[in-house]
JSON list of N, CA and C in Angstrom, two decimals:
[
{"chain": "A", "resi": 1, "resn": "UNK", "atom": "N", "xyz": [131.50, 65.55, -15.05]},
{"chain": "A", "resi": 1, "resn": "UNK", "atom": "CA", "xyz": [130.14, 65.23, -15.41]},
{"chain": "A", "resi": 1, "resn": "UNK", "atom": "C", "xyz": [129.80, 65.98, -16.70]},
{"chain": "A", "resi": 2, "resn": "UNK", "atom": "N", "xyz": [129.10, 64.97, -17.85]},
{"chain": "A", "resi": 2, "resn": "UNK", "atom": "CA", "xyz": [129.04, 65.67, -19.05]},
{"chain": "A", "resi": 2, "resn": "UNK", "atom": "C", "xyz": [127.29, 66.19, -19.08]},
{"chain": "A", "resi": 3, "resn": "UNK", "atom": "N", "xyz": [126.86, 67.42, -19.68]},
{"chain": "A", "resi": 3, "resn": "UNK", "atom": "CA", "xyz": [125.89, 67.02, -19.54]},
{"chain": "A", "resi": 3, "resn": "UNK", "atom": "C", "xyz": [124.94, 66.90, -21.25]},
{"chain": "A", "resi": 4, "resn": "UNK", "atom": "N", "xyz": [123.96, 66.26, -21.19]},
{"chain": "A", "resi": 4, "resn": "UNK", "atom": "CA", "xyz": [123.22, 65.52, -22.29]},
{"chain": "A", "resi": 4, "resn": "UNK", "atom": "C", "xyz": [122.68, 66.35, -23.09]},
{"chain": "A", "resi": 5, "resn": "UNK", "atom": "N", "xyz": [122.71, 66.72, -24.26]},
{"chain": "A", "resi": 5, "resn": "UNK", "atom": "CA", "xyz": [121.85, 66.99, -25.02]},
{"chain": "A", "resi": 5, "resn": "UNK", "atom": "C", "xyz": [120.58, 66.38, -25.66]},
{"chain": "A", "resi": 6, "resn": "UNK", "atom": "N", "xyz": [119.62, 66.78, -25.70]},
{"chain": "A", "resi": 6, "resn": "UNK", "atom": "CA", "xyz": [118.75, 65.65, -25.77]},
{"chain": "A", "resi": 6, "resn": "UNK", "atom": "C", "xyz": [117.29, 66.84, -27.08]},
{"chain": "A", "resi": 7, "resn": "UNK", "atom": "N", "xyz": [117.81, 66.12, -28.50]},
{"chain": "A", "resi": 7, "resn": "UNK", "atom": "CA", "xyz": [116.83, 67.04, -29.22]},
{"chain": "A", "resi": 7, "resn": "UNK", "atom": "C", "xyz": [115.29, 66.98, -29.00]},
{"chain": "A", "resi": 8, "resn": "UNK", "atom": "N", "xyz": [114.78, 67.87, -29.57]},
{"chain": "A", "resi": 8, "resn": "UNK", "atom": "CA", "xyz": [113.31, 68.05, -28.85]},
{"chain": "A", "resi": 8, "resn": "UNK", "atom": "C", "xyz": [112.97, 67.14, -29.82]},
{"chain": "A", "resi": 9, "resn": "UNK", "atom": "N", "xyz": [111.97, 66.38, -29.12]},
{"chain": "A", "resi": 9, "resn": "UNK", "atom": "CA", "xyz": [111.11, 65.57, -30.22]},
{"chain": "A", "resi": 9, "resn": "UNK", "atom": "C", "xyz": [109.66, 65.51, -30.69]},
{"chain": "A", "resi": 10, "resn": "UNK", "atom": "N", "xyz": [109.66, 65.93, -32.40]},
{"chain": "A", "resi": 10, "resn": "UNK", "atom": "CA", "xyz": [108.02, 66.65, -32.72]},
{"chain": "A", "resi": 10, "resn": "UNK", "atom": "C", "xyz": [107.39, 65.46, -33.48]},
{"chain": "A", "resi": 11, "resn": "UNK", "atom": "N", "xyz": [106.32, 65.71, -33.42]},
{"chain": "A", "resi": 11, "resn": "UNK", "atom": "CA", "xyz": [105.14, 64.34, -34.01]},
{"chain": "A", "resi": 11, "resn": "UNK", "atom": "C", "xyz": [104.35, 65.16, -35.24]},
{"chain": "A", "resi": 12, "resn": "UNK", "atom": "N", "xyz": [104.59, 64.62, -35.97]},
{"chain": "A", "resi": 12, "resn": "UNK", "atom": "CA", "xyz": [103.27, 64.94, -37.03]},
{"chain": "A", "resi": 12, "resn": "UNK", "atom": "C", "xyz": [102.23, 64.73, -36.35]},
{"chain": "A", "resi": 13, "resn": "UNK", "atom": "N", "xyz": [101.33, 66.15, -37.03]},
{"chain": "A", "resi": 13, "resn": "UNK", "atom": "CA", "xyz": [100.17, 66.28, -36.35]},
{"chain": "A", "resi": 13, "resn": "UNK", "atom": "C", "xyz": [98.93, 66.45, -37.31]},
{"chain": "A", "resi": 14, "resn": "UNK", "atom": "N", "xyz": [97.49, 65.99, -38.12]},
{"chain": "A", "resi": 14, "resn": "UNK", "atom": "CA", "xyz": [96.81, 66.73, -38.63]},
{"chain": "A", "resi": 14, "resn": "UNK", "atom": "C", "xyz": [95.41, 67.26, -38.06]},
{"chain": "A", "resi": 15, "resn": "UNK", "atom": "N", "xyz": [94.49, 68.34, -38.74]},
{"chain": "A", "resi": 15, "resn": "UNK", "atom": "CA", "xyz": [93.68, 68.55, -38.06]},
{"chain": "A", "resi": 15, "resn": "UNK", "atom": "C", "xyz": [92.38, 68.06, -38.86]},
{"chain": "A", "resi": 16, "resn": "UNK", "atom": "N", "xyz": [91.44, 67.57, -38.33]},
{"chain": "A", "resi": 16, "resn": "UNK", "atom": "CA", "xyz": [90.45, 66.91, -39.35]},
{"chain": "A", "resi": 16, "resn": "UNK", "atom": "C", "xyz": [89.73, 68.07, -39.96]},
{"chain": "A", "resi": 17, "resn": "UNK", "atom": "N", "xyz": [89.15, 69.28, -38.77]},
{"chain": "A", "resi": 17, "resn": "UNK", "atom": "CA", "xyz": [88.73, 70.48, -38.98]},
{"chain": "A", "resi": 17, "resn": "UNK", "atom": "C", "xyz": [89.00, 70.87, -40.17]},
{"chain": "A", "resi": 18, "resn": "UNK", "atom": "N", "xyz": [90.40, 71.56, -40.61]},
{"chain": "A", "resi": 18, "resn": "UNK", "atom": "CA", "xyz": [90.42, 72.48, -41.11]},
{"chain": "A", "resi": 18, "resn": "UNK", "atom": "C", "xyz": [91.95, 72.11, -42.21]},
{"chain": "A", "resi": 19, "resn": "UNK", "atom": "N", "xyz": [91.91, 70.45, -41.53]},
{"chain": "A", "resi": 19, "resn": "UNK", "atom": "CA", "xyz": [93.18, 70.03, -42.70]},
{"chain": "A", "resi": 19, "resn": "UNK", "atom": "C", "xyz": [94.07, 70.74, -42.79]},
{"chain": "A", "resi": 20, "resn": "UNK", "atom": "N", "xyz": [94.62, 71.20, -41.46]},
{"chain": "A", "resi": 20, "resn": "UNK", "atom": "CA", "xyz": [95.98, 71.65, -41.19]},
{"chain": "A", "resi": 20, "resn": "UNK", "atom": "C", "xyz": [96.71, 70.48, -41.05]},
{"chain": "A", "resi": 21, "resn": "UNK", "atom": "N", "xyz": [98.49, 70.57, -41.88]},
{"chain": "A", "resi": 21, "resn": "UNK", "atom": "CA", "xyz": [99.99, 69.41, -41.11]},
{"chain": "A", "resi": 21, "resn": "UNK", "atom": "C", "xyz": [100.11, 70.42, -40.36]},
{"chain": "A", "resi": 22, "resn": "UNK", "atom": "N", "xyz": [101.03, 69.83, -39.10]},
{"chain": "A", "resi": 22, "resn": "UNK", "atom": "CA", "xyz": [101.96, 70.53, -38.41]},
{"chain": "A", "resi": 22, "resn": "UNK", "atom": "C", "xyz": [103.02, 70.07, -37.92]},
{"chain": "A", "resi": 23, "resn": "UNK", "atom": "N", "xyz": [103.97, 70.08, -36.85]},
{"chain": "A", "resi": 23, "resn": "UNK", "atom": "CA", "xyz": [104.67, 69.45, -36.23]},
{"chain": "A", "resi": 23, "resn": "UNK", "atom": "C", "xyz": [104.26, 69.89, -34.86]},
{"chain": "A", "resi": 24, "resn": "UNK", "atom": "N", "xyz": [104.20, 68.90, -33.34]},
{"chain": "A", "resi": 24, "resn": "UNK", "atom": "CA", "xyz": [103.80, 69.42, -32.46]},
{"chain": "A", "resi": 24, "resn": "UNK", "atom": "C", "xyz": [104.75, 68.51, -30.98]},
{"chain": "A", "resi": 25, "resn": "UNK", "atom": "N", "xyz": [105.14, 69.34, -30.35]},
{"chain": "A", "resi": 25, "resn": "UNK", "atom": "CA", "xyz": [106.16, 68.39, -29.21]},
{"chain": "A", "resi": 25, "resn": "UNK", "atom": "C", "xyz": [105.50, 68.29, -28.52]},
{"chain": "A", "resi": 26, "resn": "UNK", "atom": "N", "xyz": [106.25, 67.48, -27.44]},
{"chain": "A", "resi": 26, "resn": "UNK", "atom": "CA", "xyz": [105.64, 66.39, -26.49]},
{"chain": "A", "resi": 26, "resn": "UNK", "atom": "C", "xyz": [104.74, 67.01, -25.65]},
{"chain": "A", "resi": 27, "resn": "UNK", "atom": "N", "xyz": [104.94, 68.23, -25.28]},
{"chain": "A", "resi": 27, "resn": "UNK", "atom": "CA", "xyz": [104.02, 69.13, -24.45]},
{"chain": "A", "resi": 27, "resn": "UNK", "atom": "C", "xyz": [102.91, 69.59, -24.59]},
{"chain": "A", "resi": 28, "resn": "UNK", "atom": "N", "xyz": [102.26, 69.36, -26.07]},
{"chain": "A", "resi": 28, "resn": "UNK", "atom": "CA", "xyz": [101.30, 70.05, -26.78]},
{"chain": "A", "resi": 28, "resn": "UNK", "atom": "C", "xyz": [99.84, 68.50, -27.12]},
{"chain": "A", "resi": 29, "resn": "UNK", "atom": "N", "xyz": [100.75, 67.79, -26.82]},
{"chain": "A", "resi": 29, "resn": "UNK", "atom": "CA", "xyz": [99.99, 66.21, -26.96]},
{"chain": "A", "resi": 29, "resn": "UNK", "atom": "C", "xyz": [99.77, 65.37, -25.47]},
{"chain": "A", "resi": 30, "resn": "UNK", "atom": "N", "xyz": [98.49, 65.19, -25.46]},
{"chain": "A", "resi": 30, "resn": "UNK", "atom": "CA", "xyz": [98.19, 64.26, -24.15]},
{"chain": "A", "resi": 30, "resn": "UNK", "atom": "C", "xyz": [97.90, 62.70, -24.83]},
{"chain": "A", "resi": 31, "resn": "UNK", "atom": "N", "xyz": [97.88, 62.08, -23.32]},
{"chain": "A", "resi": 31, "resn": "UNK", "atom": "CA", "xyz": [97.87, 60.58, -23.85]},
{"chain": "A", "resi": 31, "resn": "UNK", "atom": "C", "xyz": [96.95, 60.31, -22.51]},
{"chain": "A", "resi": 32, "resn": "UNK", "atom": "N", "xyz": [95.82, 59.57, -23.31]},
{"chain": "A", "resi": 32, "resn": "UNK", "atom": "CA", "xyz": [94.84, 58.87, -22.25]},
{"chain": "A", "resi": 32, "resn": "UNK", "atom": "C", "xyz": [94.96, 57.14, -22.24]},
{"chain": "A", "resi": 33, "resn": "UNK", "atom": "N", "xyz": [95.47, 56.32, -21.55]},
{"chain": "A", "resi": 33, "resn": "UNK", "atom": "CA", "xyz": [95.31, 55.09, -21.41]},
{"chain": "A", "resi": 33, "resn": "UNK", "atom": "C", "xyz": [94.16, 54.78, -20.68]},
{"chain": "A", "resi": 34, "resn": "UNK", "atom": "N", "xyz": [93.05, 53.96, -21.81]},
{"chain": "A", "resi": 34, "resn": "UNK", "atom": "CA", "xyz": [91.72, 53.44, -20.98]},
{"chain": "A", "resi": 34, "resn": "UNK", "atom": "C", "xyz": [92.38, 52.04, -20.60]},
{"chain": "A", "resi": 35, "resn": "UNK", "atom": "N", "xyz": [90.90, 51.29, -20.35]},
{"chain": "A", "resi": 35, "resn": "UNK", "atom": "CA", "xyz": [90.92, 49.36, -20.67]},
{"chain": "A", "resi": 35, "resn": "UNK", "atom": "C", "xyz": [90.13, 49.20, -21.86]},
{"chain": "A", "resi": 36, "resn": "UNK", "atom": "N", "xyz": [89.51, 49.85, -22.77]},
{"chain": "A", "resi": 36, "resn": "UNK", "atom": "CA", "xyz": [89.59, 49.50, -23.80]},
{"chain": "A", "resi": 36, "resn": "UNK", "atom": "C", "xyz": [89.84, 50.66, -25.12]},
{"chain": "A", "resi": 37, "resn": "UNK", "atom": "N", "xyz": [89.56, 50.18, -26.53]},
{"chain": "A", "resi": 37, "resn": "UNK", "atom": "CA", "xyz": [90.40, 50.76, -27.68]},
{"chain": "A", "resi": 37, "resn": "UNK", "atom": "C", "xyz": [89.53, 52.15, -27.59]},
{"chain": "A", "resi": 38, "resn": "UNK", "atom": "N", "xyz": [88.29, 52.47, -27.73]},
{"chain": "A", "resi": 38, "resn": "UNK", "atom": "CA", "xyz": [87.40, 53.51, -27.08]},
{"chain": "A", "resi": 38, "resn": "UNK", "atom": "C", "xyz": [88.27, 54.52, -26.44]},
{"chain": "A", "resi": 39, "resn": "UNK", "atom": "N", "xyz": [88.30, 54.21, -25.14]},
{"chain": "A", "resi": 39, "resn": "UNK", "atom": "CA", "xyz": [89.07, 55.09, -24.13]},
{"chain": "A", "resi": 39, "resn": "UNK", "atom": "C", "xyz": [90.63, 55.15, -23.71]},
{"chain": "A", "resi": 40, "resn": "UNK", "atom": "N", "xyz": [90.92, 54.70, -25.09]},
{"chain": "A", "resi": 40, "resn": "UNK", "atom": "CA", "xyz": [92.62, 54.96, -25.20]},
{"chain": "A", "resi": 40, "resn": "UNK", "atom": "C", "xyz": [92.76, 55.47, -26.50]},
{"chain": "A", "resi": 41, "resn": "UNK", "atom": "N", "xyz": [93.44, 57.16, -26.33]},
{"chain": "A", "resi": 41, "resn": "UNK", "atom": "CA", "xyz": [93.26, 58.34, -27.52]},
{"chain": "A", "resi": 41, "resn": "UNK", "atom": "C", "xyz": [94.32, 59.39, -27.11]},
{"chain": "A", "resi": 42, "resn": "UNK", "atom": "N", "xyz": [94.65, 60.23, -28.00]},
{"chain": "A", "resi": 42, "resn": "UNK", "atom": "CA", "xyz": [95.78, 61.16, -27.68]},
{"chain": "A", "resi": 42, "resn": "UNK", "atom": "C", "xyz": [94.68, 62.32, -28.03]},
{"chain": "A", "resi": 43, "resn": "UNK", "atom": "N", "xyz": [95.24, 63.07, -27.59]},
{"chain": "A", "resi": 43, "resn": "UNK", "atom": "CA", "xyz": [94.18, 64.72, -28.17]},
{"chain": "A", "resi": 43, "resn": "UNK", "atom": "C", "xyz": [95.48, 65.82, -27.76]},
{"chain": "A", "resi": 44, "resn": "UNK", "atom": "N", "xyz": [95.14, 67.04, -28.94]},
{"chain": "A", "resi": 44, "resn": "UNK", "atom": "CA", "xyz": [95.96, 68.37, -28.81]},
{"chain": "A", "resi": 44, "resn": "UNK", "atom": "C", "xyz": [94.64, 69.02, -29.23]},
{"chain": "A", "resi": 45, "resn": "UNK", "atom": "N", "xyz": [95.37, 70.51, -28.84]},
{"chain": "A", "resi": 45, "resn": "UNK", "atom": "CA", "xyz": [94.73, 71.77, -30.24]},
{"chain": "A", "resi": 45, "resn": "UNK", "atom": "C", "xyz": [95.51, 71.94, -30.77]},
{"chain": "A", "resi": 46, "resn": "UNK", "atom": "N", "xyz": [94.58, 71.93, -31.98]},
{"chain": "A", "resi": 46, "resn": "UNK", "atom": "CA", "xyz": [94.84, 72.64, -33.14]},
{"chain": "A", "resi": 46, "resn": "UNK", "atom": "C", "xyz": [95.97, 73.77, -33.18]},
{"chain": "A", "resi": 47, "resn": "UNK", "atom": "N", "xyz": [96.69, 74.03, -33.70]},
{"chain": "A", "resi": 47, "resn": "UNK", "atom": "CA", "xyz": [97.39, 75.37, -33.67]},
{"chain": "A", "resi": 47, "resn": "UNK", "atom": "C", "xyz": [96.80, 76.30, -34.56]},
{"chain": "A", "resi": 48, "resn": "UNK", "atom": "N", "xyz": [96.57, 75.58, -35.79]},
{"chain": "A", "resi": 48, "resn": "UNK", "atom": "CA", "xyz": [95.67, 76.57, -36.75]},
{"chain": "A", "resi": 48, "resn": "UNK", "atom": "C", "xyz": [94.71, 76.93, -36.53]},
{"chain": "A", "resi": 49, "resn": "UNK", "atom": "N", "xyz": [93.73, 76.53, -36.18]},
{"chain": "A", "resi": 49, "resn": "UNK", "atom": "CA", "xyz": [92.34, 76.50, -36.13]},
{"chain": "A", "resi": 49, "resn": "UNK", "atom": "C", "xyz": [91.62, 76.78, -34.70]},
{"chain": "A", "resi": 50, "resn": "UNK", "atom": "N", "xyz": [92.52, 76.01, -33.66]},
{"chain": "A", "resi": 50, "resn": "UNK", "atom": "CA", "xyz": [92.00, 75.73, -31.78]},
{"chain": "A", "resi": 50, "resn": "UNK", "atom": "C", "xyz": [91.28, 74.85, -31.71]},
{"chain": "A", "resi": 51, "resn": "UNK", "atom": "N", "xyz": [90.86, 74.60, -33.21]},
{"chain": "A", "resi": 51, "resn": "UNK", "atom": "CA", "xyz": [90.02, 73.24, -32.52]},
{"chain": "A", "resi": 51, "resn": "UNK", "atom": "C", "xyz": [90.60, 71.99, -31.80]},
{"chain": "A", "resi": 52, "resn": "UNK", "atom": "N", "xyz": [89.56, 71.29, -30.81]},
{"chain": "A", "resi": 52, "resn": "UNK", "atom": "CA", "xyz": [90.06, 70.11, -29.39]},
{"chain": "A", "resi": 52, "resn": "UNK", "atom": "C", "xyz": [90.13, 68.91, -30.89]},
{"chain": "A", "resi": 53, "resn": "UNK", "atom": "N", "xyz": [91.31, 68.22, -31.13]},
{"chain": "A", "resi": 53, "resn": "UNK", "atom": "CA", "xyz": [90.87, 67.10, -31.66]},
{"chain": "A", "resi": 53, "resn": "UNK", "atom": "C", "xyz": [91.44, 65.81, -30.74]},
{"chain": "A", "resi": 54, "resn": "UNK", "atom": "N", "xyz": [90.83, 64.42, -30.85]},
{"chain": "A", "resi": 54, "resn": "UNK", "atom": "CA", "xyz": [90.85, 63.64, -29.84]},
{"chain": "A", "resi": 54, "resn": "UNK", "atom": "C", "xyz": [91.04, 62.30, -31.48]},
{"chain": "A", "resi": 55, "resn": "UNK", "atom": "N", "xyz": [92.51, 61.82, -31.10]},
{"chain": "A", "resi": 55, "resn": "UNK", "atom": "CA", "xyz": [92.50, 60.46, -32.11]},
{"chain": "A", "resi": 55, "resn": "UNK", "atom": "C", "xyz": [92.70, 59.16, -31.34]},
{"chain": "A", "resi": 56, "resn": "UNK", "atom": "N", "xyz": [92.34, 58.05, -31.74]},
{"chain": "A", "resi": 56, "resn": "UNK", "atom": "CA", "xyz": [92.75, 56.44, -31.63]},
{"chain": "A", "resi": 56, "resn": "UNK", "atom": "C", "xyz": [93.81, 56.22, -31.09]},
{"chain": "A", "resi": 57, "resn": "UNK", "atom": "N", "xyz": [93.99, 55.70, -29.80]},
{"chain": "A", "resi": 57, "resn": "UNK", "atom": "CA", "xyz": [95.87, 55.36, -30.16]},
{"chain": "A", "resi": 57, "resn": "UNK", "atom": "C", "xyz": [95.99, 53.74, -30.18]},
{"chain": "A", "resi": 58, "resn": "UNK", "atom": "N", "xyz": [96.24, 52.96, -31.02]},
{"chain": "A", "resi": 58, "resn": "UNK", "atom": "CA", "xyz": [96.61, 52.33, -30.74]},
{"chain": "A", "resi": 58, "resn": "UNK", "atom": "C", "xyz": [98.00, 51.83, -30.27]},
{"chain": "A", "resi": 59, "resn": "UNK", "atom": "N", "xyz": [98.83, 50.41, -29.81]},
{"chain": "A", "resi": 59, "resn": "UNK", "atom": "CA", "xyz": [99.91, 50.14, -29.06]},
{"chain": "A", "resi": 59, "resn": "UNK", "atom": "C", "xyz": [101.12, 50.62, -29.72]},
{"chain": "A", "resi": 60, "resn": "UNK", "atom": "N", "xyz": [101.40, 50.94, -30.95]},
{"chain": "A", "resi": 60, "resn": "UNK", "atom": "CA", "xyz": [102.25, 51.51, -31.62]},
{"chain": "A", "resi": 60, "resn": "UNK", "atom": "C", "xyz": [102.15, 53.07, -31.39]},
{"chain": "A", "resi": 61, "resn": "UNK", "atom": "N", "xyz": [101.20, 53.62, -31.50]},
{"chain": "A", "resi": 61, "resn": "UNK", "atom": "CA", "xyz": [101.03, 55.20, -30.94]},
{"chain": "A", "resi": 61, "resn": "UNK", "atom": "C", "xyz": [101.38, 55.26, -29.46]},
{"chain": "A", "resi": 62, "resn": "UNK", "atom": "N", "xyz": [100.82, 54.29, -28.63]},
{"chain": "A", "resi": 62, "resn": "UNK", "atom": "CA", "xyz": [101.16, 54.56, -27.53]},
{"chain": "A", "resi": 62, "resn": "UNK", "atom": "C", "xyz": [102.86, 54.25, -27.31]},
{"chain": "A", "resi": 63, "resn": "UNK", "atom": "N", "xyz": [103.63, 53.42, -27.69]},
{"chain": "A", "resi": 63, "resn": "UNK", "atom": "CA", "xyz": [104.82, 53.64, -27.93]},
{"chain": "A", "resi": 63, "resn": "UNK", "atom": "C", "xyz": [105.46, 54.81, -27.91]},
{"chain": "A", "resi": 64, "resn": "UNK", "atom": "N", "xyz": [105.09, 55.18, -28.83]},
{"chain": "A", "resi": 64, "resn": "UNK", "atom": "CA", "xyz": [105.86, 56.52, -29.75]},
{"chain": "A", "resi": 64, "resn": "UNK", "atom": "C", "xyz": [105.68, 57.54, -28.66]},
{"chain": "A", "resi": 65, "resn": "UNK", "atom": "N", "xyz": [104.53, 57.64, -28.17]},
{"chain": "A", "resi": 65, "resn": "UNK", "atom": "CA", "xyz": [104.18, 59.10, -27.93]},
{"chain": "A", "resi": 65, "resn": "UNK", "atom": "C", "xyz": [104.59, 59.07, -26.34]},
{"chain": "A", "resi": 66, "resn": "UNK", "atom": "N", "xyz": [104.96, 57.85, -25.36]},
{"chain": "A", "resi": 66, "resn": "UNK", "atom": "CA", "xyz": [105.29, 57.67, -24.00]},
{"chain": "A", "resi": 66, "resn": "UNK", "atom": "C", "xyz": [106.83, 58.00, -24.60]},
{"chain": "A", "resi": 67, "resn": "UNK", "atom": "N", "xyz": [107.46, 56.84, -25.57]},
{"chain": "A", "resi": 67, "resn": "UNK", "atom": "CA", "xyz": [108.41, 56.80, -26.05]},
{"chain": "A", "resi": 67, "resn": "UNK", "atom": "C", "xyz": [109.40, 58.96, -25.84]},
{"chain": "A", "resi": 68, "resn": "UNK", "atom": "N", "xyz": [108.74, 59.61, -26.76]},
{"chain": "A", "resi": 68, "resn": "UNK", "atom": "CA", "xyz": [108.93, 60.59, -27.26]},
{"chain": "A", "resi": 68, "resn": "UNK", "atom": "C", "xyz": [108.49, 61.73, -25.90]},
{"chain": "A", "resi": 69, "resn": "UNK", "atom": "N", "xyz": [107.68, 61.35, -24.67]},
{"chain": "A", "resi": 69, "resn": "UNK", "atom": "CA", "xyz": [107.92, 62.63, -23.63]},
{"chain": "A", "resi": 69, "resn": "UNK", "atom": "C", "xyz": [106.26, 62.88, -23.10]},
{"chain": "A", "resi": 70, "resn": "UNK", "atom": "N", "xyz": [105.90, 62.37, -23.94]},
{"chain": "A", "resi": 70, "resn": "UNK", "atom": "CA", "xyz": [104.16, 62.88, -23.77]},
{"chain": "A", "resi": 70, "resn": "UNK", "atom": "C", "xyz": [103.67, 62.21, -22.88]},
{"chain": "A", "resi": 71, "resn": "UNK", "atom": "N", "xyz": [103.08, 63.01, -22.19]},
{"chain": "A", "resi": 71, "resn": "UNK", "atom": "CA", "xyz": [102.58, 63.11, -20.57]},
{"chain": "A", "resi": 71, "resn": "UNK", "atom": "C", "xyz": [101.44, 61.55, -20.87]},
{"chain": "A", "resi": 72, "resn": "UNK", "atom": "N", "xyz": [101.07, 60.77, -19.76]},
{"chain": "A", "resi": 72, "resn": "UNK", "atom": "CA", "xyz": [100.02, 59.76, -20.16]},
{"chain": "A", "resi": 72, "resn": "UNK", "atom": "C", "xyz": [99.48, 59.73, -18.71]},
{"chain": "A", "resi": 73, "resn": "UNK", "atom": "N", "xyz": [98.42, 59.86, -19.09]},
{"chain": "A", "resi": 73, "resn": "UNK", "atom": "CA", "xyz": [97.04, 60.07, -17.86]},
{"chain": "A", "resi": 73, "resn": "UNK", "atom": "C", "xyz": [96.09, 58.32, -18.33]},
{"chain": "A", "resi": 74, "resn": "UNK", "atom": "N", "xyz": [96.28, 57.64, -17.30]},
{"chain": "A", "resi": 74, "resn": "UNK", "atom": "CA", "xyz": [95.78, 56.35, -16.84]},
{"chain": "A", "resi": 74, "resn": "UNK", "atom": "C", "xyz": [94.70, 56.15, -16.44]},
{"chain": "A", "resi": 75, "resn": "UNK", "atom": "N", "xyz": [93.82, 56.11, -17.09]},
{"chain": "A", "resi": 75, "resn": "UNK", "atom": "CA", "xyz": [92.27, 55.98, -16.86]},
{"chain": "A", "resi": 75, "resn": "UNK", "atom": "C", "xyz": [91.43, 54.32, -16.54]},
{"chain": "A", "resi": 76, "resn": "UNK", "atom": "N", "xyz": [90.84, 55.23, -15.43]},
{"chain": "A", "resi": 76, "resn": "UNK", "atom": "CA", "xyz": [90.69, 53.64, -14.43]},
{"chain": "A", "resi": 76, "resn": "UNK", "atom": "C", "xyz": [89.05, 53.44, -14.61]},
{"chain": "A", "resi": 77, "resn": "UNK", "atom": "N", "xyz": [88.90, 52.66, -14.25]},
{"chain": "A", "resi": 77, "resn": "UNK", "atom": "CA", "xyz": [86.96, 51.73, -14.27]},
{"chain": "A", "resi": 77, "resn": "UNK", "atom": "C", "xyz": [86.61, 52.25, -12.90]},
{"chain": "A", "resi": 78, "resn": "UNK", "atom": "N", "xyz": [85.53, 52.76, -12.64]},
{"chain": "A", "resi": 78, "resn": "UNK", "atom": "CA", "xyz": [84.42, 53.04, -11.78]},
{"chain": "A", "resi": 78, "resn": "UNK", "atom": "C", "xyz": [84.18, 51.73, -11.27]},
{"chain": "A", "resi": 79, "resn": "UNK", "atom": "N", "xyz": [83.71, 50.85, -12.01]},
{"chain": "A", "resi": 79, "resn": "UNK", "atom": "CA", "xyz": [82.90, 49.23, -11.95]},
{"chain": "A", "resi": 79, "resn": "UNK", "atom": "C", "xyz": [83.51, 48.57, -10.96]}
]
């Protein structure tokens, strides 16, 4: 039995705050799936700064970022 190497995988990250780049892995990025474009968004902190930032995801982000390890929390309707 061989076993896998598997490189860590980092996402460009910026901060609107304080206009920090960074690089940030899968652990450091959440993923919210709503039912609509509103309540479907990724959010980290900041590393520079701490500030909470919360972005857009659309179906290509959501790709990438399920794709790449990042946790996704499924957000359901009350209604």
């Amino acid at each position: 039995m061989t076993a896998m190497t598997t490189a860590a995988v980092l996402f460009r990250a910026a901060c609107p705050d304080c206009r920090g780049c960074f690089e940030l892995g899968a652990g450091a990025l959440r993923l919210a799936i709503g039912a609509s474009r509103r309540t479907t968004f990724y959010s980290f902190t900041c590393p520079d700064c701490g500030s909470a930032v919360r972005k857009p995801a659309g179906e290509r982000i959501i790709e990438l970022l399920t794709g790449g390890g990042v946790s996704t929390l499924r957000l359901h309707s009350t209604v």
